[in-house]
DNA sequence: CAGAGTTGTTTAATCGATTTAGCATCACTC
DNA sequence: GAGTGATGCTAAATCGATTAAACAACTCTG
């Protein structure tokens, strides 16, 4: 039952452990084919796999990556980041240590130390949502930031291209013929990186299209279905000629709230009101009635990117700036042309 | 920048590395207080933390736990299991290796080997949902099964008490006055452990209450909002006197579909139709309108239990049988008394 | 004061691999 | 047949800790 060691293979093959090691690591330049074969056969026979701990001690590399996050593993939001990171690691024979710190600084510090003591080959520092963070001082250089960017730079980072996502969402609505497009923003967040960028993208499209946004179209609510519902109510309470025919929501949950508000007034989606969300949360976007057109957060791809950089397989294009991962729009059924009553307005465009 | 080793501490304190090791591991029986203090001070001064790899090689224990799962890390369903396991591990100074295998047997086998090569002190084998699995042959004995039970036993396991959950849901509906209670089941699943047990619990309550279930009350759909909607339509199409006034749904997503079906017919929840879900998925249950009464899956607690057993902190009560974790009902607003038209029926009870 | 027992510390083996330097052996070359 | 160069393999050091055994210096005992 005891583990098979390299010395067992050596004994079985009648050679020294040095030879076994050389053969199994494919450094056979000076080893005869006969011996190499014998060693490989012996290793297979006795079922030898090298002890990673011993190897790690000697080589100072553990084929192990530490992934520290506030709570991506424990919330339904960003698990696909883990998935992406995990897949790349596995493809290259690495294991990942996962630590969720619950955003507790003490826990975070201890986690970083524990991972360093385990001689992880690299670390990834991940957040649940796109924001700017102060990099903990003890993070080793080269640590990759995932879904967040360090205040002072100095680390490779990957974040969603929220600005482009805002553009895509607004373009989709403009293309459908809408002119009165609201932005349902999140309420006083955290350093509002994601919401600010999405808003910028939205404003850019309006501007390019020659639409002057009504200030009343920028409403806020907390990041929940209820928050979205209340904010939507305020939009729908606007007088007919200022009332938006389409709403771009900060996220899918708030979009779900917009659905509720619309339904309560007997408005149909998309016939009477078009809605675009953000995040592409499977449990929300795809299951709404009708399914929600939304902008996908490329969590899986960001996770892959981060791990590739951590493993040194890929280098950041521009080491100075965070890598911006595209946010593709996912067309479902919540966007349609504006209702006829509003159509006269949009005709102005030509 | 190089790591501080025990020899650096020894040099700083003017003692041998053996003394340093003894002091820092609190084996000071034969060490003078003066020396011990000097060593501790020196260690703090130079910022020493032991290299876990070297220690692991010597002690054969790594303070590391391997957690293998089909895909709990990457789906929004069961992340709280990870959270529970993770918290216990951290409380005891352990790190956890996470591997999602995507239910691929080759990946699984390689993961188990890789974890064994890393000398993890124990493994946890987790599933995304409660089911019976064939234990991979290479799993070390003592591996804890989380949210699944091994076909032939032989391993400690923890699963939700789905039967009791079914009882709780049905009791809540009976208590509200319902007599015509449907079970919206999942369609031909996987070995249907969870759904079967929940159904049993439901049937038990009906039986205790003297209700003879109409076979038409047991409908099935696929595990999605759409599946729930279609199945609910079939229930609502039943003639008035057989039509259920309450539906117990296999999960929250299907319950969301039941909401849609009800709304489309102009039925209000809970005034016209009561609904109980299962899972307590935050993104679904809490955000529905009205918020969904549901049975919570104790993912966090199961995760804790599994890790405690893995670390040997707790022993299974009955080593032969899986530990059943209670599923508490979460009362929200989707259950009310049956509508007046149906009330005459339920009066029969007295 | 020899022998036994304490006390405080160190020496050196050990965990299981990798890797450098070196030892044989053999084949050529001049 | 001495010198040179390959070729094939191994001895031994090494990574950084832990720990059993040994040792040195004291203190007691009888």
XYZ file of C-alpha atoms (C1' of nucleotides) in Angstrom:
760
model
C 0.000 0.000 0.000
C 2.976 2.268 0.564
C 3.827 4.637 -2.228
C 6.203 3.423 -4.890
C 9.421 5.400 -4.886
C 11.969 6.018 -7.529
C 14.324 3.631 -5.744
C 11.786 0.846 -6.259
C 11.873 1.484 -9.971
C 15.636 1.595 -9.909
C 15.773 -1.744 -8.130
C 13.281 -3.296 -10.538
C 15.211 -2.104 -13.558
C 18.595 -2.846 -12.075
C 19.912 0.691 -12.485
C 20.516 3.681 -10.270
C 17.877 6.234 -9.294
C 19.766 8.812 -11.301
C 19.195 6.820 -14.447
C 15.519 6.404 -13.669
C 15.143 10.097 -13.138
C 16.930 10.947 -16.369
C 14.874 8.521 -18.388
C 11.537 9.521 -16.965
C 12.331 13.177 -17.544
C 13.325 12.471 -21.139
C 16.909 13.506 -20.735
C 18.039 10.419 -22.559
C 20.877 12.004 -24.540
C 23.436 9.803 -22.871
C 21.259 6.828 -22.009
C 21.106 3.785 -24.249
C 17.772 2.887 -25.759
C 17.881 -0.519 -24.156
C 18.257 0.890 -20.669
C 15.649 3.579 -21.256
C 13.135 0.986 -22.338
C 13.893 -1.202 -19.395
C 13.407 1.699 -17.019
C 10.153 2.789 -18.589
C 8.828 -0.703 -18.462
C 9.846 -1.108 -14.839
C 8.219 2.203 -13.914
C 4.985 1.161 -15.559
C 5.115 -2.283 -13.946
C 5.472 -1.047 -10.415
C 3.081 1.851 -11.040
C 5.455 4.631 -10.250
C 4.442 8.286 -10.246
C 6.886 10.825 -8.910
C 6.188 12.414 -5.557
C 5.503 16.055 -6.353
C 6.546 17.233 -2.944
C 10.020 15.772 -3.154
C 10.403 16.967 -6.697
C 9.156 20.391 -5.714
C 11.708 20.635 -2.946
C 14.514 19.869 -5.299
C 13.392 21.842 -8.330
C 11.868 24.730 -6.425
C 8.876 24.564 -8.685
C 5.662 22.910 -7.656
C 3.474 22.935 -10.776
C 0.942 24.563 -8.556
C -0.838 27.917 -8.870
C -2.496 29.860 -6.076
C -5.797 31.533 -6.826
C -6.971 34.059 -4.292
C -10.345 35.657 -4.608
C -12.775 37.630 -2.541
C -15.551 35.175 -3.139
C -15.847 34.045 -6.692
C -15.975 30.446 -5.691
C -18.836 30.911 -3.346
C -21.226 33.086 -5.253
C -23.087 32.262 -8.407
C -21.586 35.167 -10.295
C -18.220 34.368 -11.614
C -17.584 30.667 -11.319
C -16.744 30.474 -14.970
C -13.572 32.428 -14.257
C -12.482 29.555 -12.089
C -13.446 27.180 -14.800
C -11.311 28.959 -17.378
C -8.314 29.198 -15.083
C -8.744 25.613 -14.003
C -8.929 24.291 -17.550
C -5.726 25.981 -18.641
C -3.951 24.793 -15.521
C -5.035 21.247 -16.114
C -4.039 21.328 -19.758
C -0.514 22.104 -18.619
C -0.324 19.728 -15.711
C -0.807 22.286 -12.973
C -3.040 22.100 -9.940
C -4.708 25.115 -8.443
C -4.980 26.048 -4.817
C -8.129 27.996 -4.238
C -8.648 30.395 -1.370
C -11.694 32.544 -0.950
C -10.919 35.285 1.520
C -14.367 36.723 1.873
C -12.691 40.091 1.341
C -11.121 39.854 4.791
C -7.664 41.400 4.812
C -6.274 39.200 7.541
C -7.440 36.088 5.804
C -6.017 37.431 2.589
C -2.613 38.063 4.109
C -2.525 34.612 5.631
C -3.615 33.040 2.397
C -0.852 34.733 0.472
C 1.688 33.570 3.005
C 0.356 30.024 3.037
C 0.472 29.879 -0.732
C 3.995 31.258 -0.806
C 5.023 28.642 1.763
C 3.641 26.017 -0.567
C 5.947 27.389 -3.213
C 3.206 28.017 -5.730
C 4.738 28.905 -9.071
C 2.441 31.904 -9.514
C -0.612 33.544 -8.076
C -3.818 34.942 -9.478
C -5.713 37.574 -7.592
C -9.354 37.555 -8.599
C -12.395 39.625 -7.798
C -16.037 38.903 -8.082
C -16.659 41.966 -10.173
C -14.631 44.411 -12.144
C -13.073 47.019 -9.904
C -9.935 48.781 -8.834
C -8.149 47.292 -5.832
C -5.129 48.100 -3.728
C -2.691 45.300 -4.320
C -1.724 43.611 -1.035
C 1.932 44.340 -0.389
C 2.864 40.712 0.055
C 1.702 39.625 -3.377
C 4.630 38.313 -5.340
C 5.479 40.266 -8.449
C 3.980 38.798 -11.578
C 0.729 38.018 -9.828
C -2.069 38.230 -12.351
C -5.139 40.297 -11.553
C -8.385 38.804 -12.712
C -11.504 40.928 -13.088
C -9.839 43.781 -11.245
C -7.020 46.227 -11.798
C -4.392 47.235 -9.259
C -4.495 50.900 -8.273
C -0.911 51.586 -9.209
C -0.411 49.137 -12.004
C 2.665 46.987 -11.924
C 0.800 43.743 -12.413
C -0.695 42.082 -15.450
C -4.477 42.313 -15.334
C -7.493 41.294 -17.320
C -10.903 42.916 -17.105
C -14.019 42.961 -19.231
C -14.252 45.688 -21.836
C -17.249 47.271 -20.197
C -17.061 50.362 -22.328
C -17.322 48.348 -25.520
C -20.093 46.353 -23.885
C -22.019 49.534 -23.259
C -21.488 50.480 -26.872
C -22.740 47.108 -28.082
C -25.857 47.286 -25.964
C -26.715 50.808 -27.038
C -25.985 50.026 -30.705
C -28.339 47.084 -30.598
C -31.113 49.318 -29.357
C -30.344 52.088 -31.812
C -30.265 49.558 -34.622
C -33.718 48.367 -33.619
C -34.942 51.923 -34.138
C -34.972 53.271 -30.588
C -34.184 56.902 -29.858
C -35.324 57.211 -26.267
C -32.973 54.832 -24.505
C -32.529 54.864 -20.752
C -29.586 53.644 -18.709
C -30.648 51.866 -15.566
C -27.559 52.264 -13.460
C -26.456 50.715 -10.222
C -26.834 52.752 -7.109
C -23.675 54.344 -5.689
C -21.536 51.339 -5.948
C -18.105 50.422 -4.958
C -15.646 52.395 -7.017
C -17.977 52.328 -9.976
C -15.652 51.038 -12.632
C -17.994 48.734 -14.485
C -21.052 50.950 -14.333
C -19.112 54.067 -15.278
C -17.556 52.416 -18.309
C -20.825 50.950 -19.504
C -22.405 54.340 -19.139
C -19.632 55.936 -21.173
C -20.120 53.443 -23.959
C -23.845 54.108 -23.944
C -23.329 57.885 -24.039
C -20.892 57.555 -26.895
C -23.415 55.727 -29.033
C -26.165 58.233 -28.275
C -23.797 61.008 -29.164
C -22.707 59.357 -32.407
C -26.335 58.858 -33.296
C -27.177 62.449 -32.615
C -29.379 61.713 -29.640
C -29.279 64.151 -26.765
C -29.992 62.103 -23.669
C -32.668 63.320 -21.332
C -31.134 63.447 -17.816
C -34.219 61.646 -16.546
C -33.127 58.611 -18.536
C -30.247 57.958 -16.153
C -31.822 56.291 -13.145
C -30.292 54.258 -10.359
C -31.330 51.395 -8.164
C -29.645 48.832 -6.008
C -28.255 45.810 -7.690
C -31.246 43.540 -7.319
C -34.500 42.731 -8.954
C -36.302 45.084 -6.583
C -33.852 47.875 -7.351
C -34.408 47.407 -11.052
C -38.162 47.409 -10.648
C -38.264 50.645 -8.708
C -35.939 52.455 -11.056
C -37.955 51.249 -14.028
C -41.098 52.574 -12.423
C -39.540 55.996 -12.353
C -38.759 55.746 -16.047
C -42.221 54.573 -16.956
C -43.757 57.379 -14.915
C -42.229 59.924 -17.269
C -44.618 61.750 -19.537
C -45.333 59.967 -22.791
C -43.023 62.024 -24.988
C -40.012 61.619 -22.695
C -40.646 58.052 -21.687
C -37.943 55.656 -22.901
C -38.889 52.916 -25.326
C -35.828 50.928 -24.368
C -33.786 50.361 -21.238
C -30.191 49.288 -20.965
C -29.745 47.772 -17.508
C -26.547 47.543 -15.485
C -27.125 43.857 -14.952
C -29.476 40.991 -15.579
C -30.986 40.978 -12.125
C -32.007 44.568 -12.460
C -33.318 43.752 -15.915
C -35.456 41.074 -14.295
C -36.876 43.824 -12.104
C -37.578 45.903 -15.192
C -39.596 42.976 -16.530
C -41.674 42.952 -13.372
C -42.331 46.680 -13.498
C -43.332 46.444 -17.155
C -45.635 43.480 -16.600
C -47.370 45.201 -13.749
C -48.337 47.986 -16.110
C -49.423 45.562 -18.752
C -46.513 46.414 -21.007
C -45.257 43.597 -23.175
C -41.594 42.920 -23.853
C -40.371 43.631 -26.472
C -43.501 44.989 -28.176
C -43.997 47.852 -25.757
C -40.592 48.083 -24.157
C -37.190 46.756 -25.165
C -34.687 45.707 -22.547
C -31.012 44.830 -22.633
C -29.193 43.431 -19.628
C -25.567 42.800 -18.772
C -23.711 39.747 -17.384
C -25.521 36.939 -19.188
C -26.266 35.136 -15.993
C -27.626 31.804 -17.052
C -30.111 31.473 -14.249
C -31.576 34.871 -14.954
C -31.141 35.971 -18.548
C -32.002 32.738 -20.283
C -34.918 31.940 -18.030
C -36.805 35.183 -18.203
C -39.922 35.370 -20.317
C -39.057 36.392 -22.988
C -35.376 35.426 -22.756
C -33.245 38.487 -22.172
C -30.944 40.053 -24.718
C -27.843 40.869 -22.750
C -24.133 41.538 -22.893
C -22.036 38.584 -21.822
C -19.270 38.961 -19.306
C -16.427 36.840 -20.682
C -15.626 35.192 -17.391
C -14.393 31.953 -18.839
C -12.086 33.684 -21.291
C -10.755 36.020 -18.623
C -10.000 33.044 -16.423
C -8.118 31.391 -19.253
C -6.169 34.545 -20.028
C -5.151 35.030 -16.438
C -3.904 31.476 -16.081
C -2.047 31.608 -19.378
C -0.224 34.712 -18.275
C 0.406 33.217 -14.849
C 1.970 30.156 -16.453
C 4.027 32.290 -18.793
C 2.386 30.785 -21.841
C 1.239 34.147 -23.008
C 2.460 37.651 -22.368
C 0.169 40.655 -22.004
C -0.014 42.648 -25.251
C 0.608 45.872 -23.406
C 2.203 45.102 -20.046
C 1.274 48.558 -18.803
C -2.469 48.390 -19.235
C -5.080 45.835 -18.243
C -6.115 43.507 -21.007
C -9.645 44.282 -22.138
C -11.682 41.203 -22.901
C -14.534 41.735 -25.366
C -18.085 41.432 -24.048
C -20.171 39.937 -26.826
C -23.839 40.783 -27.036
C -26.169 37.809 -26.728
C -29.262 38.321 -28.818
C -32.377 36.825 -27.365
C -35.899 38.146 -27.497
C -36.169 41.252 -25.366
C -35.330 43.754 -28.077
C -37.716 44.781 -30.806
C -38.638 47.936 -32.694
C -40.141 50.760 -30.651
C -43.927 50.835 -30.478
C -45.703 52.650 -33.311
C -46.656 55.630 -31.153
C -43.019 56.345 -30.586
C -41.982 55.538 -34.123
C -42.696 59.050 -35.403
C -39.926 60.271 -33.132
C -37.377 57.873 -34.393
C -38.199 58.860 -37.956
C -36.576 62.180 -37.188
C -33.335 60.428 -37.620
C -33.220 60.452 -41.396
C 14.422 38.623 -1.966
C 15.278 34.975 -1.536
C 13.232 33.061 0.942
C 14.371 33.004 4.523
C 15.346 29.519 5.609
C 15.545 27.918 8.973
C 19.323 28.112 8.775
C 19.068 31.889 8.548
C 17.141 31.937 11.786
C 19.624 29.565 13.347
C 22.501 31.828 12.340
C 20.715 34.920 13.620
C 19.992 33.288 16.964
C 23.342 31.606 17.241
C 21.934 28.091 17.597
C 21.503 25.019 15.433
C 18.602 24.501 13.046
C 17.429 21.668 15.248
C 16.922 24.063 18.114
C 15.040 26.467 15.905
C 12.767 23.726 14.693
C 12.075 22.492 18.218
C 11.289 25.952 19.489
C 9.059 26.946 16.629
C 7.129 23.713 16.924
C 6.683 24.250 20.651
C 8.638 21.205 21.691
C 10.481 23.205 24.284
C 10.568 20.583 27.013
C 14.335 20.504 26.994
C 15.035 24.003 25.710
C 15.823 26.823 28.097
C 13.480 29.769 28.145
C 16.301 32.130 27.281
C 17.183 30.260 24.124
C 13.562 29.820 23.151
C 12.965 33.526 23.421
C 16.062 34.318 21.441
C 14.989 31.947 18.678
C 11.489 33.314 18.509
C 12.768 36.831 18.352
C 15.236 35.962 15.628
C 12.553 34.209 13.601
C 10.291 37.231 13.832
C 13.149 39.576 12.974
C 14.163 37.839 9.796
C 10.553 37.108 8.878
C 10.803 33.355 8.770
C 7.939 31.124 7.777
C 8.631 27.438 7.248
C 8.698 26.078 3.730
C 5.702 23.769 3.571
C 7.168 21.684 0.814
C 10.270 20.757 2.755
C 8.251 20.165 5.870
C 5.776 18.080 3.922
C 8.532 15.901 2.525
C 9.850 15.182 5.973
C 6.595 14.800 7.866
C 4.645 13.162 5.067
C 1.753 15.452 5.786
C 1.055 18.539 3.731
C -1.792 20.345 5.483
C -3.467 20.235 2.150
C -6.811 18.741 1.099
C -7.847 17.778 -2.411
C -11.372 18.580 -3.494
C -12.546 16.912 -6.650
C -15.868 17.760 -8.134
C -17.735 17.336 -11.352
C -18.375 21.029 -11.679
C -19.455 22.681 -8.495
C -16.894 25.395 -8.856
C -18.041 26.400 -12.255
C -21.780 26.442 -11.996
C -23.927 28.729 -9.944
C -25.512 25.863 -8.079
C -23.389 24.667 -5.302
C -20.614 27.121 -4.656
C -21.598 27.348 -1.040
C -20.363 23.793 -0.568
C -16.942 25.014 -1.521
C -17.357 27.888 0.825
C -18.177 25.633 3.756
C -15.311 23.265 3.037
C -12.952 26.131 2.475
C -13.857 27.864 5.727
C -13.240 24.792 7.849
C -9.966 24.136 6.083
C -8.789 27.649 6.684
C -9.812 27.587 10.326
C -7.438 24.671 10.773
C -4.596 25.932 8.668
C -5.235 23.798 5.635
C -5.258 24.791 2.004
C -7.512 23.203 -0.548
C -6.641 22.060 -4.002
C -9.641 22.328 -6.245
C -10.147 20.309 -9.377
C -13.259 20.397 -11.464
C -13.310 17.387 -13.721
C -16.300 18.291 -15.821
C -17.456 14.740 -15.126
C -14.758 13.402 -17.441
C -13.390 10.105 -16.160
C -9.935 10.549 -17.583
C -9.596 13.960 -16.068
C -10.891 12.567 -12.830
C -8.353 9.785 -12.744
C -5.524 12.173 -13.500
C -6.743 14.581 -10.875
C -6.792 11.905 -8.230
C -3.280 10.875 -9.135
C -2.012 14.442 -9.195
C -3.522 15.102 -5.803
C -2.042 11.927 -4.390
C 1.351 12.935 -5.789
C 0.983 16.194 -3.936
C 0.523 14.149 -0.794
C -2.805 15.726 0.112
C -3.802 14.636 3.593
C -7.328 13.762 2.491
C -9.702 14.081 -0.413
C -13.291 15.150 -0.808
C -15.295 13.935 -3.753
C -18.142 16.309 -4.491
C -21.037 16.395 -6.894
C -23.140 19.219 -8.155
C -26.324 17.540 -7.082
C -27.342 14.724 -4.853
C -26.893 11.382 -6.534
C -25.394 7.936 -6.357
C -21.984 7.531 -7.949
C -19.538 4.737 -8.588
C -16.496 5.523 -6.523
C -13.386 5.715 -8.719
C -11.120 2.846 -7.762
C -8.107 5.037 -7.149
C -9.754 7.158 -4.476
C -7.888 6.744 -1.216
C -9.893 5.216 1.564
C -11.392 7.767 3.895
C -12.304 10.066 1.024
C -15.409 11.999 1.965
C -18.326 12.106 -0.447
C -20.099 15.421 -0.634
C -23.602 15.714 -2.045
C -23.405 12.177 -3.381
C -23.252 8.664 -2.034
C -20.986 5.888 -3.249
C -22.821 2.925 -4.749
C -21.301 0.370 -2.446
C -20.719 2.432 0.644
C -17.383 2.230 2.308
C -16.851 5.969 2.412
C -18.224 8.664 4.683
C -20.799 10.747 2.845
C -23.064 13.694 3.423
C -26.195 14.443 1.427
C -29.237 16.632 1.902
C -32.205 15.068 3.629
C -34.407 15.365 0.577
C -37.116 13.200 2.021
C -37.519 15.455 5.041
C -37.410 18.418 2.678
C -40.313 16.989 0.736
C -42.162 16.519 3.987
C -41.503 20.116 5.034
C -42.712 21.516 1.738
C -45.885 19.455 1.699
C -46.591 20.216 5.366
C -46.312 23.930 4.698
C -48.924 23.648 1.979
C -51.197 21.434 4.023
C -50.885 23.833 6.937
C -51.993 26.680 4.692
C -55.163 24.728 3.985
C -54.396 23.104 0.657
C -55.736 19.673 -0.220
C -55.063 19.521 -3.934
C -51.271 19.659 -4.018
C -49.299 18.753 -7.110
C -45.709 17.591 -7.374
C -43.928 19.092 -10.327
C -41.163 16.574 -10.827
C -38.045 16.601 -12.901
C -38.119 14.741 -16.156
C -36.377 11.362 -16.269
C -33.243 12.451 -14.592
C -29.994 10.933 -13.742
C -30.496 8.260 -11.127
C -33.312 10.222 -9.568
C -32.215 10.234 -5.970
C -33.221 13.731 -5.012
C -36.499 13.838 -6.880
C -37.517 10.394 -5.685
C -36.876 11.229 -2.049
C -38.658 14.549 -2.246
C -41.587 12.790 -3.841
C -41.644 10.208 -1.071
C -41.738 12.901 1.564
C -44.581 14.622 -0.240
C -46.543 11.401 -0.549
C -46.042 10.644 3.110
C -47.576 13.944 4.150
C -50.536 13.521 1.820
C -51.075 10.078 3.223
C -50.837 11.244 6.829
C -53.301 13.984 6.042
C -55.732 11.578 4.471
C -55.375 12.986 0.997
C -55.501 10.530 -1.893
C -53.310 12.061 -4.588
C -54.764 12.335 -8.052
C -52.253 10.724 -10.462
C -52.606 13.781 -12.680
C -50.932 15.823 -9.943
C -47.597 14.202 -10.607
C -46.246 15.943 -13.695
C -42.771 16.166 -15.106
C -40.727 18.656 -17.033
C -37.117 19.283 -17.738
C -35.141 21.087 -15.137
C -35.568 24.614 -16.452
C -37.969 27.455 -16.366
C -39.490 26.307 -19.639
C -39.880 22.784 -18.308
C -41.651 24.091 -15.247
C -43.935 26.277 -17.308
C -45.073 23.492 -19.580
C -45.691 21.082 -16.756
C -47.633 23.713 -14.877
C -49.777 24.318 -17.927
C -50.771 20.692 -17.845
C -51.793 21.026 -14.207
C -53.776 24.178 -14.805
C -55.545 22.573 -17.732
C -57.137 20.056 -15.399
C -60.854 20.460 -14.798
C -61.729 22.814 -11.967
C -62.428 20.189 -9.332
C -59.193 18.306 -9.909
C -56.984 21.316 -10.507
C -54.302 21.754 -7.816
C -54.367 24.859 -5.668
C -50.726 24.419 -4.793
C -47.643 23.098 -6.517
C -44.499 21.713 -4.958
C -41.743 22.085 -7.520
C -38.589 20.004 -7.810
C -36.490 23.133 -7.932
C -36.594 26.904 -7.999
C -36.009 27.248 -11.703
C -39.015 25.090 -12.454
C -40.946 27.104 -9.904
C -40.014 30.213 -11.850
C -41.605 28.553 -14.864
C -44.713 27.866 -12.811
C -44.899 31.593 -12.078
C -44.808 32.336 -15.782
C -47.542 29.836 -16.579
C -49.701 31.241 -13.801
C -49.178 34.846 -14.853
C -50.071 34.070 -18.417
C -53.449 32.849 -17.234
C -53.909 35.848 -15.028
C -53.521 33.808 -11.863
C -51.985 35.605 -8.925
C -49.487 34.035 -6.559
C -50.277 33.186 -3.824
C -53.929 34.296 -3.977
C -54.891 31.957 -6.796
C -52.054 29.464 -6.690
C -49.477 28.613 -4.032
C -46.013 27.496 -5.022
C -43.117 25.965 -3.131
C -39.710 25.482 -4.710
C -36.556 23.650 -3.706
C -32.882 24.696 -3.585
C -33.198 28.283 -2.372
C -31.153 29.609 -5.226
C -30.548 33.216 -4.371
C -30.711 34.504 -7.893
C -34.032 32.848 -8.492
C -36.026 32.328 -5.330
C -35.427 35.661 -3.667
C -35.864 37.661 -6.836
C -39.123 36.268 -8.063
C -42.241 38.349 -7.647
C -43.496 37.485 -5.090
C -40.385 35.976 -3.468
C -40.558 32.207 -3.512
C -41.133 30.012 -0.483
C -38.708 27.186 -0.927
C -36.714 24.455 0.774
C -33.077 25.324 1.260
C -30.334 22.941 0.251
C -27.794 23.096 3.088
C -24.784 23.384 0.816
C -22.671 25.400 3.177
C -23.289 23.039 6.082
C -22.636 19.995 3.961
C -19.351 21.508 2.841
C -18.368 22.104 6.453
C -19.338 18.601 7.483
C -17.347 17.019 4.692
C -14.231 18.988 5.510
C -14.532 18.304 9.222
C -14.707 14.594 8.566
C -11.854 14.820 6.076
C -9.687 16.525 8.679
C -10.676 13.989 11.301
C -12.202 16.667 13.506
C -15.523 14.926 13.464
C -16.529 11.342 12.889
C -19.693 10.318 11.062
C -22.461 9.403 13.513
C -23.180 6.227 11.647
C -20.165 5.315 9.533
C -22.305 2.968 7.460
C -24.875 5.439 6.195
C -24.616 8.848 4.574
C -25.140 11.753 6.918
C -28.457 13.445 6.203
C -28.295 17.208 6.453
C -31.604 18.922 7.237
C -33.179 21.081 4.528
C -34.923 23.968 6.268
C -37.931 25.551 4.656
C -37.548 29.231 3.810
C -40.832 31.027 4.143
C -41.340 33.829 1.685
C -44.510 34.949 -0.007
C -45.575 32.335 -2.501
C -47.776 30.317 -0.166
C -51.200 31.417 0.991
C -54.563 29.811 1.695
C -56.303 28.188 -1.236
C -58.757 30.402 -3.142
C -62.307 30.545 -1.795
C -63.702 28.473 -4.669
C -61.542 25.599 -3.596
C -62.047 26.175 0.091
C -65.239 24.109 0.242
C -63.161 21.096 -0.690
C -60.607 21.584 1.974
C -63.375 21.948 4.556
C -64.033 18.254 4.048
C -61.077 17.695 6.220
C -62.802 18.200 9.580
C 34.441 10.583 43.622
C 32.529 7.089 40.442
C 28.125 6.403 38.568
C 23.521 7.863 37.515
C 20.367 11.200 36.190
C 19.076 15.954 34.299
C 19.287 19.523 31.329
C 20.298 21.926 27.093
C 21.961 21.663 22.643
C 23.866 19.685 18.453
C 24.994 16.067 15.015
C 23.491 13.653 11.477
C 19.983 10.817 9.249
C 15.911 11.274 6.741
C 11.977 12.334 3.474
C 12.156 11.350 -2.366
C 13.268 13.313 -5.898
C 16.924 16.016 -9.426
C 21.383 17.012 -11.210
C 26.384 17.775 -11.420
C 30.584 15.814 -11.700
C 33.083 11.952 -12.509
C 34.169 7.023 -13.377
C 34.496 3.266 -16.655
C 34.613 1.416 -21.114
C 35.269 1.449 -25.819
C 36.559 3.331 -30.403
C 39.529 6.045 -33.032
C 43.655 8.488 -34.496
C 48.426 9.226 -35.360
C 49.979 2.178 -27.526
C 49.361 6.795 -25.543
C 46.068 10.384 -26.233
C 41.455 12.048 -27.318
C 36.630 11.808 -27.500
C 32.348 9.593 -27.182
C 29.169 6.856 -24.760
C 26.663 4.943 -20.726
C 25.949 4.956 -16.225
C 26.446 6.072 -11.128
C 27.983 8.432 -6.696
C 26.937 11.905 -4.086
C 25.318 16.571 -3.224
C 21.248 19.085 -2.834
C 16.545 21.195 -1.774
C 14.709 22.778 3.650
C 12.737 21.127 6.966
C 12.058 17.353 11.279
C 13.702 14.287 14.762
C 16.165 10.339 16.925
C 20.313 9.759 18.971
C 24.459 11.521 20.824
C 26.984 14.561 23.470
C 28.569 17.952 26.967
C 28.065 19.982 31.186
C 25.934 19.878 35.513
C 23.798 18.092 39.706
C 22.848 14.518 42.706
C 23.581 10.070 45.311
C 25.560 6.794 48.204
